[in-house]
């Protein structure tokens, strides 16, 4: 039996477009002599459809596309995911079809309701897995089980499919990326293989959807728990695998990526898909001469091409000459459109207009924020005039501590580095320069500064980034308590300072642009803390 597994890039709500892609994949599978085509979870709808799933008309529109597929799935068995409404109940379903007939149908049995998932809001759990019989070109018959995504993370659905006679498990998935996720998936699937004795083909989405990015990385595991085929990550791909004599035979093996390469690829894919799927003609970035805006610019160019990216430098009296020099050098290397707009006169106008109101009051962060907000106004004006999307440049360390200005450097439509700690910003920048040296070395090596006052450095206002990021990871991503982190060897004063900054800046994060998720817990769908909150731990 030959199984075509296809990880492709869908768009939520583009029901006809997603179905068109499946029709194309059916033709490829047919030409390759495949018996079965396996595509990801909720193929027709895209993932996650969120509250589209509360609209009955959405199910009717998905059913119309399902009928289209039923008409064209000839000579190849299609295993396709879609939302299904039966009476008042809604299901995350899979339908198996061939030659105008439905061979099987099942509903997802285990609904994830953690991290970025809230399927219990939308779906009713299914009662049993989909199991069907596949007659192959040589006349043999193979019984196939189809647990859906989360189902494979639990024993019962796979075990029940085995009890119903399944000889192999085909798993459609919508499993978003975060650091280390590939190893977790393999470990879970290996556990199911050991428990059931059945080989598994795991098919995953690839592409960006708002803050989520799906990495593909589909794979096949034989009965010995060995990965015998591996599709590439962060790109569309199709492979034809062979099931023979009760097991999966070796197939293509895409090379593994380093952690830095994987994260960078995730950011490029997420940025490209957010801009293109939402119809923006390109991106605008405010350059500062610092490492965050430099890395954001590099990612944007890799995602869109230099011709679709515009960089704007907006100096004031506090902007160092080396910041101007390094920015000019970087845009020269990348070949993007570049403009310098001196905002000192605008800044002075604001100060003059506000002088009566500020009379007798000391200079503080207010004056610093005025500069940042002036830049935000200019970037948004250019965005309105050209249609290009402003990419914000703040990182996760800044989002944690509130070291960012509302309506200033936070103004924009997509936050590329929102889930990237400052220390990781440096690692990614160095990795990108191993591909081609687009970021001037001085940008990477000089101490970070907002350049909003004389001789300003980030570390004047924040703990050293090595300490800040380690505390942030433990508190935000691992849910450790203050006491846990202190016991791990961090100074109590540093821990209390970071956690307090995190707590009092919740209102800022609630207004921040959406950004790519690359850690197990980002400041997005999986971070839902109240703004008004007196609990401190």
C-alpha positions as MATLAB code, in Angstrom:
seq = 'XXXXXXXXXXXXXXXXXXXXXXXXXXXXXXXXXXXXXXXXXXXXXXXXXXXXXXXXXXXXXXXXXXXXXXXXXXXXXXXXXXXXXXXXXXXXXXXXXXXXXXXXXXXXXXXXXXXXXXXXXXXXXXXXXXXXXXXXXXXXXXXXXXXXXXXXXXXXXXXXXXXXXXXXXXXXXXXXXXXXXXXXXXXXXXXXXXXXXXXXXXXXXXXXXXXXXXXXXXXXXXXXXXXXXXXXXXXXXXXXXXXXXXXXXXXXXXXXXXXXXXXXXXXXXXXXXXXXXXXXXXXXXXXXXXXXXXXXXXXXXXXXXXXXXXXXXXXXXXXXXXXXXXXXXXXXXXXXXXXXXXXXXXXXXXXXXXXXXXXXXXXXXXXXXXXXXXXXXXXXXXXXXXXXXXXXXXXXXXXXXXXXXXXXXXXXXXXXXXXXXXXXXXXXXXXXXXXXXXXXXXXXXXXXXXXXXXXXXXXXXXXXXXXXXXXXXXXXXXXXXXXXXXXXXXXXXXXXXXXXXXXXXXXXXXXXXXXXXXXXXXXXXXXXXXXXXXXXX';
ca = [
       0.000    0.000    0.000;
       1.346    3.416   -0.976;
       0.481    6.414    1.184;
       0.960    9.978   -0.018;
       1.411   12.349    2.932;
       1.064   16.036    2.097;
       1.906   18.921    4.409;
       0.681   22.095    2.728;
       0.001   25.708    3.604;
      -3.684   26.511    3.999;
      -5.450   29.714    4.982;
      -8.174   29.760    7.599;
     -11.516   30.493    5.974;
     -10.287   30.108    2.390;
     -12.420   27.036    1.939;
     -12.337   26.974   -1.857;
      -8.614   27.756   -1.988;
      -7.769   25.039    0.524;
      -9.918   22.556   -1.401;
      -8.242   23.539   -4.668;
      -4.894   22.652   -3.105;
      -6.206   19.238   -2.059;
      -7.508   18.599   -5.591;
      -4.029   19.349   -6.902;
      -2.508   17.013   -4.346;
      -4.959   14.266   -5.380;
      -3.680   14.551   -8.945;
      -0.078   14.265   -7.716;
      -0.909   11.254   -5.558;
      -2.729    9.577   -8.437;
       0.230   10.147  -10.751;
       2.577    8.640   -8.145;
       0.451    5.506   -7.868;
      -0.590    6.177   -4.285;
      -3.492    4.270   -2.745;
      -4.177    6.893   -0.045;
      -3.683   10.642    0.297;
      -3.378   11.900    3.885;
      -3.722   15.644    4.532;
      -3.723   17.583    7.842;
      -6.427   18.167   10.441;
      -9.399   20.407    9.507;
      -8.041   20.544    5.950;
     -10.947   22.393    4.405;
     -11.328   25.020    7.142;
      -7.700   25.671    8.026;
      -6.562   25.698   11.654;
      -7.585   27.137   14.030;
     -10.911   28.526   12.741;
     -11.750   29.829   16.237;
     -15.215   31.427   16.451;
     -15.966   30.751   12.793;
     -16.877   27.368   14.284;
     -19.837   28.980   16.064;
     -21.502   29.939   12.748;
     -23.788   27.290   11.159;
     -23.152   28.847    7.740;
     -19.469   27.948    8.090;
     -20.334   24.242    8.302;
     -22.618   24.484    5.277;
     -19.818   26.127    3.278;
     -17.352   23.413    4.379;
     -19.851   20.707    3.358;
     -20.048   22.220   -0.128;
     -16.265   21.857   -0.488;
     -16.434   18.320    0.891;
     -18.903   17.499   -1.909;
     -16.411   18.904   -4.435;
     -13.778   16.509   -3.162;
     -16.185   13.576   -3.225;
     -16.653   14.191   -6.951;
     -12.917   14.129   -7.774;
     -11.378   11.595   -5.356;
     -11.111    8.887   -8.015;
      -8.606    6.022   -7.843;
      -7.115    7.496   -4.630;
      -8.572    7.264   -1.130;
      -8.640   10.724    0.444;
      -8.427   11.132    4.219;
      -9.577   14.713    4.762;
     -10.304   16.717    7.927;
     -13.182   19.180    8.270;
     -15.610   20.605   10.827;
     -18.913   18.734   11.026;
     -22.255   19.796   12.494;
     -24.783   17.097   13.429;
     -27.939   18.549   14.907;
     -26.779   20.946   17.617;
     -23.427   19.246   18.094;
     -20.177   20.269   16.397;
     -17.282   17.924   15.725;
     -13.673   17.999   14.570;
     -14.103   15.303   11.960;
     -12.344   13.282    9.292;
     -13.998   11.750    6.235;
     -12.518    8.973    4.101;
     -13.713    8.985    0.482;
     -13.015    7.326   -2.841;
     -14.748    7.018   -6.210;
     -17.777    8.962   -5.059;
     -18.281    6.914   -1.901;
     -17.639    7.654    1.780;
     -15.620    4.765    3.208;
     -15.503    6.003    6.773;
     -15.986    8.945    9.072;
     -14.862    9.698   12.604;
     -14.684   12.500   15.118;
     -11.801   13.627   17.284;
     -12.130   11.865   20.619;
      -9.792   13.929   22.830;
     -10.224   17.703   22.617;
      -7.193   19.748   23.731;
      -7.977   22.645   26.033;
      -4.552   23.856   27.090;
      -1.777   26.135   25.805;
      -3.141   27.683   22.573;
      -5.968   25.177   22.213;
      -9.565   25.677   23.314;
     -11.409   23.024   21.325;
     -13.805   22.323   24.201;
     -15.307   25.730   23.410;
     -16.327   24.505   19.975;
     -16.535   20.736   19.674;
     -18.156   17.667   21.190;
     -15.734   14.751   21.637;
     -16.208   11.808   19.306;
     -17.194    8.373   20.583;
     -14.849    6.187   18.533;
     -11.984    6.469   16.047;
     -12.357    6.282   12.297;
     -11.359    2.849   10.976;
     -11.720    1.823    7.317;
     -10.649   -0.884    4.914;
      -8.359    0.021    2.039;
      -8.262   -2.212   -1.038;
      -4.886   -1.762   -2.689;
      -3.814   -1.999   -6.322;
      -2.501   -5.533   -5.769;
      -5.882   -6.674   -4.426;
      -4.851   -6.851   -0.759;
      -6.942   -5.221    1.960;
      -5.451   -3.181    4.813;
      -7.421   -1.915    7.811;
      -6.471    1.664    8.620;
      -7.137    3.679   11.795;
      -7.309    7.483   11.820;
      -6.813    9.096   15.245;
      -6.946   12.895   14.907;
      -4.072   14.999   16.314;
      -4.597   15.085   20.106;
      -5.976   11.532   19.942;
      -2.465   10.186   19.322;
      -1.266   11.849   22.553;
      -3.484    9.458   24.525;
      -3.603    5.677   24.605;
      -7.357    5.064   24.309;
      -8.059    6.210   20.715;
      -5.050    4.356   19.303;
      -5.766    1.254   21.377;
      -9.414    1.268   20.293;
      -8.394    1.534   16.644;
      -6.087   -1.455   17.154;
      -8.909   -3.427   18.773;
     -11.061   -2.675   15.719;
      -8.439   -4.325   13.550;
      -6.265   -1.393   12.432;
      -2.911   -2.446   10.995;
      -1.558    1.093   10.628;
      -2.444    4.529   12.045;
      -2.683    7.635    9.852;
      -2.757   10.796   11.958;
      -3.870   14.186   10.529;
      -2.491   17.011   12.693;
      -2.534   20.734   13.334;
       0.378   20.872   15.744;
       1.892   24.363   16.120;
       5.603   24.864   16.552;
       7.545   25.819   19.607;
      11.144   25.151   20.560;
      11.704   21.424   21.043;
       8.259   20.408   19.777;
       9.642   17.974   17.180;
      11.253   15.794   19.859;
       8.083   15.839   21.956;
       5.954   14.654   19.024;
       8.321   11.811   18.206;
       8.400   10.670   21.826;
       4.592   10.616   22.042;
       4.191    8.711   18.776;
       6.893    6.228   19.806;
       4.953    5.560   23.003;
       1.805    4.790   20.987;
       3.783    2.512   18.684;
       5.157    0.578   21.662;
       1.683    0.255   23.210;
      -0.199   -0.795   20.085;
       2.475   -2.406   17.931;
       1.235   -0.352   14.975;
       3.277    1.882   12.653;
       2.221    5.530   12.411;
       2.180    8.162    9.652;
       2.009   11.664   11.161;
       0.913   14.495    8.808;
       1.162   18.102   10.030;
       0.232   21.560    8.769;
       2.885   24.006    7.610;
       2.439   27.795    7.556;
       1.664   30.838    9.663;
      -1.744   31.639   11.133;
      -1.794   34.836   13.187;
       0.522   34.135   16.145;
       0.815   30.398   15.437;
       3.313   28.902   13.048;
       3.063   25.294   11.923;
       6.354   23.649   11.083;
       5.277   20.622    9.059;
       7.935   18.062    9.876;
       5.573   15.182    9.042;
       7.112   11.761    9.648;
       6.582    8.018    9.585;
       7.518    5.627   12.379;
       7.772    1.870   11.957;
       6.783   -0.808   14.454;
      10.253   -0.701   16.019;
       9.769    2.963   16.915;
      12.219    4.185   14.279;
      11.582    7.307   12.206;
      11.800    5.815    8.717;
      10.724    8.940    6.826;
      10.979   12.640    7.653;
       9.555   15.539    5.660;
      11.249   18.954    5.864;
      10.254   21.634    8.347;
       8.833   25.067    7.486;
       8.113   24.256    3.856;
       5.408   22.482    1.899;
       6.241   18.922    0.910;
       4.726   15.640   -0.213;
       6.153   12.161    0.135;
       4.899    8.731   -0.950;
       5.496    6.082    1.706;
       5.159    2.339    1.339;
       3.426    0.002    3.785;
       4.472   -3.566    3.097;
       4.113   -6.820    5.009;
       2.687   -5.072    8.089;
       5.213   -2.263    8.414;
       6.408    1.000    6.883;
       9.463    0.898    4.651;
      12.205    3.561    4.718;
      11.360    6.766    2.847;
      12.846   10.234    2.324;
      14.786   11.813    5.186;
      14.959   15.608    5.275;
      18.041   16.978    7.071;
      17.615   18.243   10.615;
      17.951   21.959   11.391;
      19.789   23.519   14.320;
      17.676   25.271   16.947;
      18.681   28.708   15.673;
      17.914   27.769   12.081;
      14.512   26.357   13.080;
      13.518   29.436   15.064;
      14.684   31.767   12.317;
      12.766   29.756    9.717;
       9.670   29.916   11.919;
       9.898   33.711   12.136;
      10.410   34.058    8.387;
       7.443   31.807    7.590;
       5.182   33.470   10.171;
       6.028   36.966    8.923;
       5.604   36.067    5.255;
       2.242   34.383    5.779;
       0.835   37.088    8.038;
       1.623   39.808    5.503;
       0.701   37.930    2.346;
      -2.398   36.106    3.609;
      -3.774   39.406    4.893;
      -3.098   41.168    1.605;
      -0.477   43.733    2.625;
       1.847   44.779   -0.232;
       4.922   44.842    1.992;
       6.422   45.905    5.312;
       7.805   49.054    6.958;
      10.351   48.924    9.780;
      11.668   51.707   11.955;
      15.433   51.258   12.229;
      17.315   52.393   15.321;
      20.818   51.103   14.710;
      20.153   48.481   17.384;
      20.056   44.703   17.184;
      16.264   44.212   17.494;
      15.375   46.333   14.478;
      18.342   44.886   12.567;
      17.181   41.296   13.107;
      13.587   42.257   12.273;
      14.783   43.820    9.020;
      16.779   40.727    8.079;
      13.792   38.470    8.751;
      11.470   40.721    6.754;
      13.776   40.717    3.734;
      14.194   36.942    3.902;
      10.414   36.590    4.161;
       9.308   39.065    1.484;
      12.258   40.110   -0.640;
      14.060   43.455   -0.486;
      11.671   45.136   -2.920;
       8.747   44.711   -0.501;
      10.523   46.100    2.571;
      11.066   49.744    3.515;
      13.294   50.908    6.378;
      12.996   54.304    8.034;
      15.552   55.886   10.372;
      14.204   58.724   12.552;
      17.056   60.339   14.492;
      16.951   62.898   17.290;
      19.714   64.675   19.199;
      20.270   61.447   21.176;
      20.889   59.228   18.142;
      24.551   58.247   17.978;
      26.405   58.645   14.706;
      27.346   54.979   14.783;
      23.628   54.116   14.840;
      23.166   56.095   11.638;
      26.293   54.610   10.085;
      25.382   51.024   10.959;
      21.796   51.414    9.727;
      22.997   52.853    6.424;
      25.453   49.994    6.038;
      22.833   47.327    6.742;
      20.288   48.676    4.243;
      23.104   48.907    1.692;
      23.858   45.219    2.221;
      20.199   44.244    1.929;
      19.211   46.631   -0.843;
      15.946   47.855    0.709;
      14.317   51.255    0.298;
      15.673   53.524    3.042;
      14.671   56.944    4.300;
      15.920   59.200    7.080;
      13.402   61.545    8.655;
      14.774   63.912   11.270;
      12.195   64.063   14.070;
      14.069   66.569   16.243;
      11.909   69.499   15.004;
       8.708   67.539   15.768;
      10.040   66.569   19.178;
      10.813   70.205   19.912;
       7.308   71.207   18.833;
       5.800   68.742   21.275;
       8.034   69.995   24.070;
       7.130   73.613   23.313;
       3.397   72.868   23.204;
       3.554   70.968   26.486;
       5.922   73.367   28.279;
       3.119   75.168   30.172;
       1.737   71.826   31.335;
       5.151   70.502   32.364;
       6.262   73.712   34.096;
       7.997   72.969   37.383;
       8.008   69.202   36.791;
      11.252   67.210   36.391;
      12.306   65.664   33.090;
      11.559   61.937   33.125;
      10.392   59.085   30.881;
       7.651   61.339   29.505;
      10.110   63.162   27.290;
      11.668   59.860   26.219;
       8.283   58.449   25.258;
       7.446   61.551   23.220;
      10.292   60.648   20.863;
       9.113   57.075   20.523;
       5.525   58.173   19.923;
       6.625   60.654   17.276;
       8.273   57.777   15.450;
       5.118   55.710   15.815;
       3.032   58.468   14.226;
       5.391   58.688   11.240;
       5.524   54.944   10.683;
       1.748   54.608   10.859;
       1.315   57.540    8.454;
       3.624   55.843    5.957;
       1.701   52.614    6.480;
      -1.635   54.328    5.814;
      -0.294   56.006    2.684;
       1.405   52.961    1.161;
      -0.671   50.091    2.541;
       2.442   48.412    3.919;
       2.311   46.884    7.381;
       4.486   48.256   10.183;
       6.533   45.524   11.855;
       7.275   46.306   15.480;
      10.727   45.409   16.771;
      10.288   44.780   20.515;
      11.453   41.474   21.994;
       9.996   39.233   24.719;
      12.314   40.574   27.415;
      10.927   44.066   26.765;
       7.347   42.792   26.638;
       7.890   41.087   29.988;
       9.172   44.184   31.755;
       7.165   46.843   29.910;
      10.366   48.330   28.479;
       8.377   49.579   25.489;
       6.216   52.597   24.712;
       2.512   52.302   24.042;
       1.657   54.065   20.752;
       5.393   54.439   20.181;
       7.670   51.501   19.390;
       4.675   49.231   20.095;
       2.703   50.844   17.238;
       2.356   48.433   14.336;
       0.583   45.400   12.981;
       2.900   42.449   13.586;
       5.511   41.896   16.300;
       8.142   39.642   14.757;
      10.264   39.246   17.918;
       7.429   39.261   20.449;
       8.330   35.770   21.720;
      12.122   36.085   21.308;
      14.156   36.782   24.456;
      16.942   39.350   24.108;
      19.670   36.756   24.561;
      18.067   34.735   21.763;
      17.990   37.866   19.577;
      21.790   37.886   19.768;
      22.012   34.158   18.974;
      19.724   34.470   15.961;
      21.613   37.491   14.661;
      24.915   35.661   14.845;
      23.381   32.615   13.165;
      21.930   34.737   10.342;
      25.370   36.215    9.694;
      26.769   32.702    9.145;
      24.466   32.447    6.110;
      25.506   35.856    4.772;
      26.783   38.782    6.793;
      23.868   41.190    6.558;
      23.999   42.595   10.103;
      27.053   44.794   10.764;
      29.151   43.282   13.530;
      29.065   46.469   15.598;
      25.266   46.237   15.886;
      25.701   42.834   17.528;
      28.572   43.755   19.840;
      27.701   47.236   21.112;
      25.661   47.512   24.365;
      21.898   47.871   23.693;
      20.423   51.354   24.122;
      17.045   52.988   23.437;
      18.911   56.274   22.729;
      16.167   58.415   24.249;
      18.479   60.332   26.597;
      22.181   60.998   26.996;
      24.430   57.960   27.571;
      21.443   55.635   28.001;
      21.916   51.855   28.206;
      19.206   49.186   28.615;
      21.007   47.789   31.640;
      20.508   51.098   33.471;
      16.807   50.237   33.721;
      16.806   46.428   33.634;
      18.739   43.523   35.171;
      21.414   42.054   32.873;
      19.649   40.248   30.053;
      21.210   36.895   30.958;
      19.556   37.121   34.371;
      16.331   38.733   33.166;
      15.776   36.147   30.449;
      16.468   33.207   32.749;
      13.980   34.509   35.329;
      11.450   35.227   32.583;
      11.740   31.717   31.165;
      11.225   30.119   34.553;
       8.312   32.340   35.610;
       6.497   32.801   32.304;
       7.250   29.656   30.325;
       7.699   27.096   33.119;
       5.223   28.574   35.619;
       7.711   28.451   38.503;
       7.013   30.511   41.616;
       9.200   33.271   42.992;
      10.395   30.905   45.716;
      11.250   28.211   43.152;
      13.363   30.652   41.144;
      15.190   31.975   44.218;
      15.950   28.398   45.275;
      17.436   27.843   41.819;
      20.103   30.436   42.681;
      18.744   33.790   41.480;
      18.874   36.837   43.716;
      15.511   37.478   45.353;
      15.724   41.191   44.555;
      16.143   40.440   40.832;
      13.288   37.937   40.808;
      10.924   40.290   42.639;
      11.851   43.138   40.322;
      11.175   41.143   37.146;
       7.908   39.678   38.422;
       6.676   43.069   39.591;
       7.487   44.622   36.204;
       5.706   41.720   34.516;
       2.601   42.227   36.637;
       2.247   46.002   36.361;
       2.705   45.992   32.582;
      -0.071   43.553   31.739;
      -2.136   46.409   30.296;
       0.607   47.105   27.751;
       0.822   43.514   26.564;
      -2.961   43.413   26.112;
      -2.573   46.196   23.526;
       0.495   44.792   21.773;
       0.455   43.583   18.163;
       0.143   39.871   17.511;
       3.479   38.115   17.050;
       4.918   34.709   16.202;
       4.893   32.098   18.991;
       8.097   30.057   19.263;
       8.171   29.086   22.965;
       5.854   26.821   24.964;
       4.244   29.982   26.373;
       4.043   33.291   24.587;
       2.225   36.538   25.378;
      -0.727   35.588   23.211;
      -3.450   32.941   23.159;
      -1.754   31.004   25.950;
      -1.266   34.013   28.283;
      -4.574   35.159   29.771;
      -3.768   36.990   32.965;
      -6.160   39.632   34.287;
      -5.022   43.241   34.025;
      -6.685   44.121   37.321;
      -5.008   41.631   39.625;
      -3.808   41.832   43.229;
      -2.278   38.342   43.408;
       1.524   38.426   43.594;
       3.512   35.200   43.622;
];
